[in-house]
Coordinates of C-alpha atoms (C1' of nucleotides) in Angstrom, one line a residue:
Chain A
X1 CA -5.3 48.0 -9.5
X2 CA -6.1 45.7 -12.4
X3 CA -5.6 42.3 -12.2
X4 CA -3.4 41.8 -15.0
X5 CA -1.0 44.0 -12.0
X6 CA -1.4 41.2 -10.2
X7 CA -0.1 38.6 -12.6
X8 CA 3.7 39.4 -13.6
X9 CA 3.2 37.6 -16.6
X10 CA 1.7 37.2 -19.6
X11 CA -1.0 34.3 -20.2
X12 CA 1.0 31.8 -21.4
X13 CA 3.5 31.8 -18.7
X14 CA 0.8 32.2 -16.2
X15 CA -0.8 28.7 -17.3
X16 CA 3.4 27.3 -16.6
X17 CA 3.7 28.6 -13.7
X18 CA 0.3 27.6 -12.3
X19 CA -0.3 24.5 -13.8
X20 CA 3.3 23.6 -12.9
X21 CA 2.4 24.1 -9.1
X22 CA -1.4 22.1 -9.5
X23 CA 0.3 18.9 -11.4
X24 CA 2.6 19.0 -8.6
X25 CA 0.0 19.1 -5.5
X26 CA -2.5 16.9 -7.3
X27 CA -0.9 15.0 -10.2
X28 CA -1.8 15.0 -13.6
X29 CA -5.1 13.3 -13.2
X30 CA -5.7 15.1 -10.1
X31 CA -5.3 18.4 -12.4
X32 CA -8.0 19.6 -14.6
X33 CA -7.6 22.4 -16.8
X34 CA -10.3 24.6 -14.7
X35 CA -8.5 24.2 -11.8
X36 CA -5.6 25.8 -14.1
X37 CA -7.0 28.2 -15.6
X38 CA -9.4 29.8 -12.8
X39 CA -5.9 30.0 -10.5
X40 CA -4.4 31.4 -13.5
X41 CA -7.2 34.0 -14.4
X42 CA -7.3 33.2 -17.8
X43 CA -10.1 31.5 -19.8
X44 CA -10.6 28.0 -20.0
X45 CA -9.6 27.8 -23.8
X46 CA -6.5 29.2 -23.6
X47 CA -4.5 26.0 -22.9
X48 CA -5.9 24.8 -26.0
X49 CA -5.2 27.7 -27.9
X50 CA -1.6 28.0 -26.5
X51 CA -0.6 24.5 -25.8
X52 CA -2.9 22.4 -27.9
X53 CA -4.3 20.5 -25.1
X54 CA -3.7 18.7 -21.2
X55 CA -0.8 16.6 -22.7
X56 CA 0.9 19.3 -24.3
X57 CA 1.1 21.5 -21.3
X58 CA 2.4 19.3 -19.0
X59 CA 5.0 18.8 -21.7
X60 CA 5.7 22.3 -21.7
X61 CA 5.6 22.3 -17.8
X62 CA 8.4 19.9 -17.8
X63 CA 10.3 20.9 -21.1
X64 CA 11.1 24.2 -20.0
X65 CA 12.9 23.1 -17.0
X66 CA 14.4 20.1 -18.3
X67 CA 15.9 21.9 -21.1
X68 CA 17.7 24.0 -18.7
X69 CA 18.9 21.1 -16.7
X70 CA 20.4 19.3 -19.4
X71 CA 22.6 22.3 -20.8
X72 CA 23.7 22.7 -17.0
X73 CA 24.3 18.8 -16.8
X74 CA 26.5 18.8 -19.7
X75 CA 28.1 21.9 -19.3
X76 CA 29.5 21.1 -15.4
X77 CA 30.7 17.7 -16.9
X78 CA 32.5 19.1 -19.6
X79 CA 34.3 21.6 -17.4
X80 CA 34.7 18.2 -14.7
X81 CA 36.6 16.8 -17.4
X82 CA 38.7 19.3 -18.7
X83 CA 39.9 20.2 -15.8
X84 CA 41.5 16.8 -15.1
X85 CA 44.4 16.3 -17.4
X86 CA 43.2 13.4 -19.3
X87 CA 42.5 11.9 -16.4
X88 CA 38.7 10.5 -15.0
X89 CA 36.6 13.1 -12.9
X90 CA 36.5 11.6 -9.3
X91 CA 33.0 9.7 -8.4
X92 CA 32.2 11.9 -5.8
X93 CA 32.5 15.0 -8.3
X94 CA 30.0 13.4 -10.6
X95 CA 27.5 12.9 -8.2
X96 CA 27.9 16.5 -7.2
X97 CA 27.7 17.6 -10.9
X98 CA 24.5 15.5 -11.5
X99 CA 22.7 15.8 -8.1
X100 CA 24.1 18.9 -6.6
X101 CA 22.7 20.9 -10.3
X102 CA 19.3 19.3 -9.9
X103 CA 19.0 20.0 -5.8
X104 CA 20.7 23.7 -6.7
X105 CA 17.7 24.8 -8.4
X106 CA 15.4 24.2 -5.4
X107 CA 16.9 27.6 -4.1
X108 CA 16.4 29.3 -7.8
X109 CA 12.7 30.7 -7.8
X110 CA 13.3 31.4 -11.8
X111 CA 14.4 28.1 -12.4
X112 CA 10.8 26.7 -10.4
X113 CA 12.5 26.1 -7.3
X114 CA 11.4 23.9 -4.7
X115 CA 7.9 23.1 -7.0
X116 CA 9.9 22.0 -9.9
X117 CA 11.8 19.4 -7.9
X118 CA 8.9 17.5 -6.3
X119 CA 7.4 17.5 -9.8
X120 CA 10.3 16.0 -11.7
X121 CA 10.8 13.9 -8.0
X122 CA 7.2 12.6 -9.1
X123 CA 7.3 12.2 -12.7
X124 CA 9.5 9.4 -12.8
X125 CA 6.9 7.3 -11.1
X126 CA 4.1 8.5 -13.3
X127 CA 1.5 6.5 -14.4
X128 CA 0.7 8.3 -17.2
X129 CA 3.1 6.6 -19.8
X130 CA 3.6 10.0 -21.6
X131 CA 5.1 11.5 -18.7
X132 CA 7.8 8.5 -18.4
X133 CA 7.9 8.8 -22.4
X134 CA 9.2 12.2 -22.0
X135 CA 11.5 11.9 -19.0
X136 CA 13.0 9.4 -20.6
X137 CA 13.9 10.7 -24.2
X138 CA 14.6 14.2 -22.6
X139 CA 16.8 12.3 -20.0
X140 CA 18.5 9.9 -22.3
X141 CA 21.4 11.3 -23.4
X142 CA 22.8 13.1 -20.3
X143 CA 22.1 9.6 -18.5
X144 CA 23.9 7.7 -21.1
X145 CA 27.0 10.3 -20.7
X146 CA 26.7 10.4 -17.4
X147 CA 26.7 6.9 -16.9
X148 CA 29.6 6.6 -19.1
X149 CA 31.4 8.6 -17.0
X150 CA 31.2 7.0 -13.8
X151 CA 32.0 3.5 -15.6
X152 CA 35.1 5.3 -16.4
X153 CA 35.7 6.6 -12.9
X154 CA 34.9 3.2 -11.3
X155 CA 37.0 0.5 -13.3
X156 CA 36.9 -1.9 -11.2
X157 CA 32.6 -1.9 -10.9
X158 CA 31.1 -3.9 -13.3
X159 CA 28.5 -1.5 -15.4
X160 CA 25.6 -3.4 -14.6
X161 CA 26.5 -2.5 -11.1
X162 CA 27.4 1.1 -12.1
X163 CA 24.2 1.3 -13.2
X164 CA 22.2 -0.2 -10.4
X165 CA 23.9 2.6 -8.2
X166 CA 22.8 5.2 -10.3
X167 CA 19.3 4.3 -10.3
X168 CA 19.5 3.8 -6.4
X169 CA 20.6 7.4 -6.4
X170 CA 17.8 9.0 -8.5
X171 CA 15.5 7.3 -6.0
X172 CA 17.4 8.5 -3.0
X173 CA 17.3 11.6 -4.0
X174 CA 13.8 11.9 -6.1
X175 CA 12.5 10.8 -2.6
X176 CA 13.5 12.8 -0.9
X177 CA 12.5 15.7 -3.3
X178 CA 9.0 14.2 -3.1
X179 CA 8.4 14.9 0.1
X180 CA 6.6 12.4 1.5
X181 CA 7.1 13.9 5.1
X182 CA 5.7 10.5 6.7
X183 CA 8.9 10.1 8.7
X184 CA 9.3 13.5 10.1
X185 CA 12.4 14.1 8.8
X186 CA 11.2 15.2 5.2
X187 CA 11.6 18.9 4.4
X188 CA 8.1 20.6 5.0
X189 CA 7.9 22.5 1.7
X190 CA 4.2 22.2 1.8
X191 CA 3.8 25.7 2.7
X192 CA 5.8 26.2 -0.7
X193 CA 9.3 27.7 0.0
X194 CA 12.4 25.8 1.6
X195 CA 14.7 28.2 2.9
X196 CA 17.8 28.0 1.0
X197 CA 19.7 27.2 4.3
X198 CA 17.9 23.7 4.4
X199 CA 18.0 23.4 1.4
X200 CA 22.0 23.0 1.8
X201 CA 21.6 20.9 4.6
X202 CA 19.8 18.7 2.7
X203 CA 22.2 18.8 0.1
X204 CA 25.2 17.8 2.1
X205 CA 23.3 14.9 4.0
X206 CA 22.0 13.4 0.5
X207 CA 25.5 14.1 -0.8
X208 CA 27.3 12.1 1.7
X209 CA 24.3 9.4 1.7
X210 CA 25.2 9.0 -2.4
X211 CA 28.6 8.8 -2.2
X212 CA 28.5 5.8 0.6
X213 CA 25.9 4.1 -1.5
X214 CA 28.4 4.6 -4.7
X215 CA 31.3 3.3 -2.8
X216 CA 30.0 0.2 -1.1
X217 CA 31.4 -3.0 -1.9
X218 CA 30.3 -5.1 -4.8
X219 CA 28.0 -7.4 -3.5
X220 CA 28.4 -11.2 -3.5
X221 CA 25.9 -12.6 -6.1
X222 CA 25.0 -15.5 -3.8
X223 CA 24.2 -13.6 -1.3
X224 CA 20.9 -15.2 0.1
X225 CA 19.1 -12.7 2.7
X226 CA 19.1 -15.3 5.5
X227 CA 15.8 -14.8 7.7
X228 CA 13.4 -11.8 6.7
X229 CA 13.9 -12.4 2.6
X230 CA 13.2 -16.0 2.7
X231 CA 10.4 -15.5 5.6
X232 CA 8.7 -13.5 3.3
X233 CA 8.6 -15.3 0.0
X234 CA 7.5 -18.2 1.1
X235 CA 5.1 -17.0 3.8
X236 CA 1.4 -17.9 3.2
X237 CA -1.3 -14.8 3.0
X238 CA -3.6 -14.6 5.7
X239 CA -6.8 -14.0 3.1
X240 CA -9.6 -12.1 3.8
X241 CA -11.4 -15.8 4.2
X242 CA -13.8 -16.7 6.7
X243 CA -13.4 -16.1 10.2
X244 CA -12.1 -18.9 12.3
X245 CA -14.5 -21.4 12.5
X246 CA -14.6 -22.7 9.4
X247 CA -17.6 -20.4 8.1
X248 CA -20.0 -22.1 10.9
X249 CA -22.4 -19.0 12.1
X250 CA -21.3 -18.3 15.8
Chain B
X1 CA -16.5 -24.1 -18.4
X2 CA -18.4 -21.5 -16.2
X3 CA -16.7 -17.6 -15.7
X4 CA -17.2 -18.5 -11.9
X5 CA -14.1 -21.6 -12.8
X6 CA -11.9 -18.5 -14.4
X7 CA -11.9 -16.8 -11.2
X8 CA -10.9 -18.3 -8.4
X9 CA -12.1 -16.4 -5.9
X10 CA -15.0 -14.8 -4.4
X11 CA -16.3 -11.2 -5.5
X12 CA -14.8 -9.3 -2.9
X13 CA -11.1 -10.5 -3.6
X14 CA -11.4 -10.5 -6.9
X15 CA -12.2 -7.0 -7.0
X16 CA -9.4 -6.6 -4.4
X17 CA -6.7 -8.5 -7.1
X18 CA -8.0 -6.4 -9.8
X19 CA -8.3 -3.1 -8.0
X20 CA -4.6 -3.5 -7.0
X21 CA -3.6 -4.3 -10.3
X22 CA -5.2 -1.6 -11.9
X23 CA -4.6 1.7 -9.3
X24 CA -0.4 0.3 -10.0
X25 CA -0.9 0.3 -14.0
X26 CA -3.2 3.6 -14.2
X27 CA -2.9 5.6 -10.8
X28 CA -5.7 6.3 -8.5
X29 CA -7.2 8.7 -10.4
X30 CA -6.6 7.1 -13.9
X31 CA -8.2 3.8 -12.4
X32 CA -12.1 4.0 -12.6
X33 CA -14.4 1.8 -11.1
X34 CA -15.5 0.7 -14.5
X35 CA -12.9 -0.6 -15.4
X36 CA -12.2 -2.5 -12.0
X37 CA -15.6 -4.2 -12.1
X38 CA -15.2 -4.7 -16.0
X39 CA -12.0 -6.8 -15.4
X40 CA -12.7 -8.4 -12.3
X41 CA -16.3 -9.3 -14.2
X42 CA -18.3 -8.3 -11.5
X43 CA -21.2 -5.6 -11.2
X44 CA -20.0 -1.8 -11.0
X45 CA -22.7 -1.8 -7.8
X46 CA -20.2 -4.4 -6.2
X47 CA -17.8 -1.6 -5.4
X48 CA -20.0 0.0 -3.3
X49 CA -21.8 -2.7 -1.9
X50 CA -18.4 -4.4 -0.5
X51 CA -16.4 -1.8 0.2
X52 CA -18.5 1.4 0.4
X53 CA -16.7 3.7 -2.2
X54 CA -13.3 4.1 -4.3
X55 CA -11.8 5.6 -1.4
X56 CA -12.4 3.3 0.8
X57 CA -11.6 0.1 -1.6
X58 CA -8.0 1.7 -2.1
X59 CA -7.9 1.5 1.7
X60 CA -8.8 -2.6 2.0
X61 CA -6.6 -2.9 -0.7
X62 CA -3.3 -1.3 1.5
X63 CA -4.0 -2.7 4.4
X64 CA -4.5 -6.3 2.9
X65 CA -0.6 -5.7 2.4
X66 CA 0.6 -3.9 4.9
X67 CA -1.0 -5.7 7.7
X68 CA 0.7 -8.6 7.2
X69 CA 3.9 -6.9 6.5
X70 CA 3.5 -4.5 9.5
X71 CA 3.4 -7.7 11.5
X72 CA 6.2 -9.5 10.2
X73 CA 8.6 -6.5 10.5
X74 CA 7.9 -6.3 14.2
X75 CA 8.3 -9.9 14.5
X76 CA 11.8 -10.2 12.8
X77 CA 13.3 -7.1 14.8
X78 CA 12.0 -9.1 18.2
X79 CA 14.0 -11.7 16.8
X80 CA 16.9 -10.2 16.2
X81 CA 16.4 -8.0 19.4
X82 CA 16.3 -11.2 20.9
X83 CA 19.1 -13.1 19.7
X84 CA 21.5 -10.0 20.8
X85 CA 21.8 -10.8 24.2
X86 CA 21.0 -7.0 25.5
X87 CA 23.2 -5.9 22.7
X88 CA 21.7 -3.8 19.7
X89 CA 21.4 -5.7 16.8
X90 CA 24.1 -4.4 14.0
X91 CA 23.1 -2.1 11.8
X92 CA 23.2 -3.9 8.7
X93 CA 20.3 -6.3 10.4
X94 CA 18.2 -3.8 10.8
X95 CA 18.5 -3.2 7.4
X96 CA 17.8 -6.6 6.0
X97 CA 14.8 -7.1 8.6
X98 CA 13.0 -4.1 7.5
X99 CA 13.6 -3.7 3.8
X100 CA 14.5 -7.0 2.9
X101 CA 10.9 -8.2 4.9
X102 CA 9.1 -6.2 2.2
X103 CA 11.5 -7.3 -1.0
X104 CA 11.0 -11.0 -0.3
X105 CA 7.2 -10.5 -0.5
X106 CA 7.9 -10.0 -4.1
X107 CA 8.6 -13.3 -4.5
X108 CA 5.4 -14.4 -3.1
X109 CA 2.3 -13.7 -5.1
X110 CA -0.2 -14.6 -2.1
X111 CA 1.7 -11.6 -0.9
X112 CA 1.1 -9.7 -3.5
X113 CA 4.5 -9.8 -5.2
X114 CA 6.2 -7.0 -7.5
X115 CA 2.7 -5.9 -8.3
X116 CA 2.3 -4.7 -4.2
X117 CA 5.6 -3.8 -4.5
X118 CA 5.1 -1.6 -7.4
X119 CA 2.1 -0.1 -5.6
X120 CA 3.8 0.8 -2.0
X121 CA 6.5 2.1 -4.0
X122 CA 4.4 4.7 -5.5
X123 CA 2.1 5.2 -2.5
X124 CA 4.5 7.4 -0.9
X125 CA 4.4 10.5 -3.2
X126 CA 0.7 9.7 -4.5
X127 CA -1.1 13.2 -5.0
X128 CA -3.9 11.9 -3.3
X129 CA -3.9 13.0 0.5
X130 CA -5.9 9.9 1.9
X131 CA -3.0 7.6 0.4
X132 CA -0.4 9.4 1.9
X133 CA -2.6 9.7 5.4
X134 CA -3.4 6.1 5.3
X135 CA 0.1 5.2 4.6
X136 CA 1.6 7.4 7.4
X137 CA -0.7 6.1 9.8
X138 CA -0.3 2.4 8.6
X139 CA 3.2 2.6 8.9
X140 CA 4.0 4.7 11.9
X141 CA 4.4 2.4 14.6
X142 CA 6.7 0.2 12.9
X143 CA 8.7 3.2 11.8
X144 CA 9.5 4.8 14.9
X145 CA 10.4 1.6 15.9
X146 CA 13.1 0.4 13.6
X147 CA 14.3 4.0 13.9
X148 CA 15.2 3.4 17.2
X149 CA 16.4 0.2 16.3
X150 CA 19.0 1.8 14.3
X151 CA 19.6 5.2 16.7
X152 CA 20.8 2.4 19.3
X153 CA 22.6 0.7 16.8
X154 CA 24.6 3.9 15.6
X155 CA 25.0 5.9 18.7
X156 CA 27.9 8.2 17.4
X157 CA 25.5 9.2 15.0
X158 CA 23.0 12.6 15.5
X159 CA 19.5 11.1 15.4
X160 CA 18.6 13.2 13.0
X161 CA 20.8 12.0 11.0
X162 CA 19.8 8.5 11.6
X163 CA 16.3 9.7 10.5
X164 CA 17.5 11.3 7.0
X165 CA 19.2 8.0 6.3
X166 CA 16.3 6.5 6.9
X167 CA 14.4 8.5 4.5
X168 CA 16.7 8.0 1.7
X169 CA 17.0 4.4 1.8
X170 CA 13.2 4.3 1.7
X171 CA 13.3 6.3 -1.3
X172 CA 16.2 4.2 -3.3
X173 CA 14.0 1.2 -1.9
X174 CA 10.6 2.6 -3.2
X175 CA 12.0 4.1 -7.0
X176 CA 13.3 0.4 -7.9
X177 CA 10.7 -0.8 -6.8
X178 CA 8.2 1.8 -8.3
X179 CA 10.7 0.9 -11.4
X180 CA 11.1 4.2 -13.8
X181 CA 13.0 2.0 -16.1
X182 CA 14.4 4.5 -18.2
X183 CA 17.9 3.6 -16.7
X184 CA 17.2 0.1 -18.5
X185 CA 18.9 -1.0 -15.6
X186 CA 15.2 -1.6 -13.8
X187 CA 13.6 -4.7 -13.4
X188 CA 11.2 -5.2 -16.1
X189 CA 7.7 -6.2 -14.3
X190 CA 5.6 -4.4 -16.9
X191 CA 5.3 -8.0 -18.0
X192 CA 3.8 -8.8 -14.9
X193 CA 6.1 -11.1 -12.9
X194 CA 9.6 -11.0 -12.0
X195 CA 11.4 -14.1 -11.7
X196 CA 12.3 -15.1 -8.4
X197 CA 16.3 -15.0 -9.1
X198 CA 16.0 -11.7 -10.6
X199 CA 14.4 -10.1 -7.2
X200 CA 17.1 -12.1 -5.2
X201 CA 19.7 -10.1 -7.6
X202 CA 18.2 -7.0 -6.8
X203 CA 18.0 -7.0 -3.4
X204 CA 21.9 -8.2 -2.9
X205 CA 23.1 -5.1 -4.7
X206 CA 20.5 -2.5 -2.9
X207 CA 21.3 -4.1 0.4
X208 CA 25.1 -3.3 -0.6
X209 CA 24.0 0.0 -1.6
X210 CA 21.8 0.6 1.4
X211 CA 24.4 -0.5 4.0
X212 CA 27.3 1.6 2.3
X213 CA 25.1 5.2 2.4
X214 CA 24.1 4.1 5.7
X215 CA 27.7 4.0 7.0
X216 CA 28.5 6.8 5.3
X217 CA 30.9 9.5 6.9
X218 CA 28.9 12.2 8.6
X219 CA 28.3 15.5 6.4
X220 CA 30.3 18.6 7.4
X221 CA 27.5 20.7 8.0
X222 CA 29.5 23.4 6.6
X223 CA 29.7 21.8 3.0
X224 CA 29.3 24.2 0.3
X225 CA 29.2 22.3 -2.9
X226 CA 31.1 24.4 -4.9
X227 CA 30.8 24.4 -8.6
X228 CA 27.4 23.1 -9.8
X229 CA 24.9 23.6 -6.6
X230 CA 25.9 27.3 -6.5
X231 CA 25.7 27.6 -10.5
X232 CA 21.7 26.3 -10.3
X233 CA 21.1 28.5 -7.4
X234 CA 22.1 31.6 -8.6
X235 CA 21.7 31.4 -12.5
X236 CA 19.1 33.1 -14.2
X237 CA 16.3 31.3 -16.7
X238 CA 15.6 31.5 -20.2
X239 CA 12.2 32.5 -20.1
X240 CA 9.6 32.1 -22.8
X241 CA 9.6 35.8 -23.8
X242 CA 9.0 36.6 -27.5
X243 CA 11.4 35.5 -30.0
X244 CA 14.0 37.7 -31.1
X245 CA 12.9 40.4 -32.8
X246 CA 10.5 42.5 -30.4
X247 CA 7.6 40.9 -31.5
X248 CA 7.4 42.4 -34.9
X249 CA 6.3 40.5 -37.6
X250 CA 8.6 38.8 -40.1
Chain C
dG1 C1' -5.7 36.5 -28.7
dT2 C1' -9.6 36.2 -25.8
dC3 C1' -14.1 35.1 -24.7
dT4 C1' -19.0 32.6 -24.3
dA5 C1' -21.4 28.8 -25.1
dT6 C1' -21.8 24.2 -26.0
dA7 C1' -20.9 19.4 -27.7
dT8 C1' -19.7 15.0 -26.1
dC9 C1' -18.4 11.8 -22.9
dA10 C1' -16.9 9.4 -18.5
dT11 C1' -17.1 9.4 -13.8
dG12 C1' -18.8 8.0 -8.7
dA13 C1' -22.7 7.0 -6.5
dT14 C1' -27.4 5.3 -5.5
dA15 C1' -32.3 3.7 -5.8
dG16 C1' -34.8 -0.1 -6.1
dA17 C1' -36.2 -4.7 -8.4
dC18 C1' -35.0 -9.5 -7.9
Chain D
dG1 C1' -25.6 -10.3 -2.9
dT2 C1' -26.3 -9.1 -7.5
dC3 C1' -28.4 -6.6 -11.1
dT4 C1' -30.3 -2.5 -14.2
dA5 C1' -31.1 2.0 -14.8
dT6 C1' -30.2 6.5 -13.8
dC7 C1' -28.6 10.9 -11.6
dA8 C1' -25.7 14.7 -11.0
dT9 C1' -21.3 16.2 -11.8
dG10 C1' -17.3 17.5 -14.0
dA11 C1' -14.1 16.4 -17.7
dT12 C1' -11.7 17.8 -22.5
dA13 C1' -12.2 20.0 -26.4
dT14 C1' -14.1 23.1 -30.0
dA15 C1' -17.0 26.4 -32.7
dG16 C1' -17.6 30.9 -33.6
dA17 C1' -18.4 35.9 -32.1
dC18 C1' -15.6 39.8 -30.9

DNA sequence: GTCTATATCATGATAGAC
DNA sequence: GTCTATCATGATATAGAC
């Protein structure tokens, strides 16, 4: 059996697919292009050669899911809104078309499944500016429509609050894709796969989570967060000064 | 006017300032020691000598926070456990006490303000095991505590729902705090501080949007999202395959 | 397209003088 | 406690044979 049997693919895939799953399990900077392409069994100059450099795969990495996702995005959305007679698509159905498309392609191994969404979950807290760059011009029009569309659905919310509540929701949900399992709750997709089943359970638990969020009254601008808010900004630090005793030796 | 008069501190919490400032802007791994000790203007031995390695000066710089925090979380739920005379405290106390504890330290720079905000919001999905180990361990106690708090306070609700809830309000907490502001909805803190009324803003509306997904109808298990989860799940990619034309040149 | 070999540089850590 | 000097390692990227 040669080892190319092994590989489904041809090189430049392989280097996706591999480096997609390394970025995710050690970040970018985590990431070097060995580690890529000695998983990948393909020479170390063959990123540059097919990519042009580290940058320009992770690009790659992300564009070739994102492009997808957007199409998807905008295609549901359309259909949302011609099937309602002139009339606004329902809230709820718009944060099923946005969320429920991204979450769906957790079960889709060709689309990068499970992988795919703990690296985009990731991304958007990057440090690396060039990753944010790119999530954001790739992201900025279906936000922008979407956006748009839930003003439209919710005209009594004033759009700076519209779009509070959206942001709230990418973080619900990029959370949770993220996985940080510190709580117990978090799906284990560590060991790589998440059964499609929880992966629907998920679904319908972050769904109904959104959709509360979304509906919750406006809040009162004056609100002032009696005791643990105030506590804490004006608390004093306990510094890593001297021990008690004013510095005297013991 | 000596550099000692610039800094107003001794070595070891300047490096601490500076490391926490840095490891937000650039990552763990993006942040060297180099350029820690170049801003802090102390000797790249320092690291070592004060703290005993990178790792390890990540660590003092966590726990500097969380300490403190861990403490005053506890204290406000005895509070409020207190004031309920044998009654559970509502739900939408337990709320305030444990995520608005950690949004009014924003406020407070001897805290840390947005910049440990920033930080703990990213912490959660770092690549880096021993952040994620460190954090799990740092915050466990309190966790399970508070998630009692609110399995009492909700007892028509399956714990493990109370525990999924819990998990997504951490996340909508930690991505506007972590603050992907590609929404331009998210508080701009690049430029280091953010005002006081700003962070009061912000935590009114994700307190609204907390409590509403936390009182959200429970999920019919059964839920199938129809139209765009099933589409993701089940559609096929574009791969990168040759262009159109077999490969043949033009 | 793929490979070897290498250039160039930055990193974390430490040894040892002061 | 602070400094200089240095080590060993691993990084990205490229030149050039095949």
């Amino acid at each position: 059996m040669t080892s190319a049997a092994l590989h489904p693919a041809n090189t430049r895939t392989r280097i996706l697919d591999v480096g997609e799953r390394l970025f995710v399990k050690h970040g970018y900077d985590g990431t070097s292009l060995r580690m890529i392409t000695g998983e990948a069994q393909v020479n170390l100059a063959a990123v540059n050669y097919h990519f042009g450099g580290k940058e320009a795969l992770m690009e790659a990495v992300l564009k070739r899911r994102l492009d997808w996702l957007n199409e998807q995005r905008m295609r549901v959305l359309d259909e949302l809104e011609a099937a309602g007679d002139g009339l606004p698509p329902r809230p709820h159905k718009i944060v099923e078309a946005f969320f429920g498309t991204l979450i769906g392609m957790g079960c889709n191994k060709d689309l990068g499944g499970q992988i795919f969404l703990k690296l985009i979950g990731r991304s958007f807290t990057s440090p690396n500016g060039f990753i944010r760059a790119l999530l954001a011009e790739e992201y900025r029009e279906v936000v922008e429509r979407y956006k748009q569309a839930f003003i439209n659905a919710l005209p009594d919310v004033p759009r700076q609050e519209v779009a509070w509540r959206f942001q709230f929701m990418l973080g619900a949900t990029a959370y949770a894709l993220a996985g940080s399992d510190f709580l117990q709750v978090s799906v284990q997709f560590d060991s790589d796969e998440l059964p499609e089943e929880q992966t629907r359970r998920l679904w319908s638990r972050l769904y109904s989570f959104l959709v509360g969020g979304m509906r919750a009254p406006i809040p009162d601008e004056d609100l002032l967060p009696p005791q643990a808010f105030a506590l804490a900004s004006t608390a004093s630090a306990d510094d890593d000064s001297p021990p008690p005793g004013g510095g005297f030796p013991p």
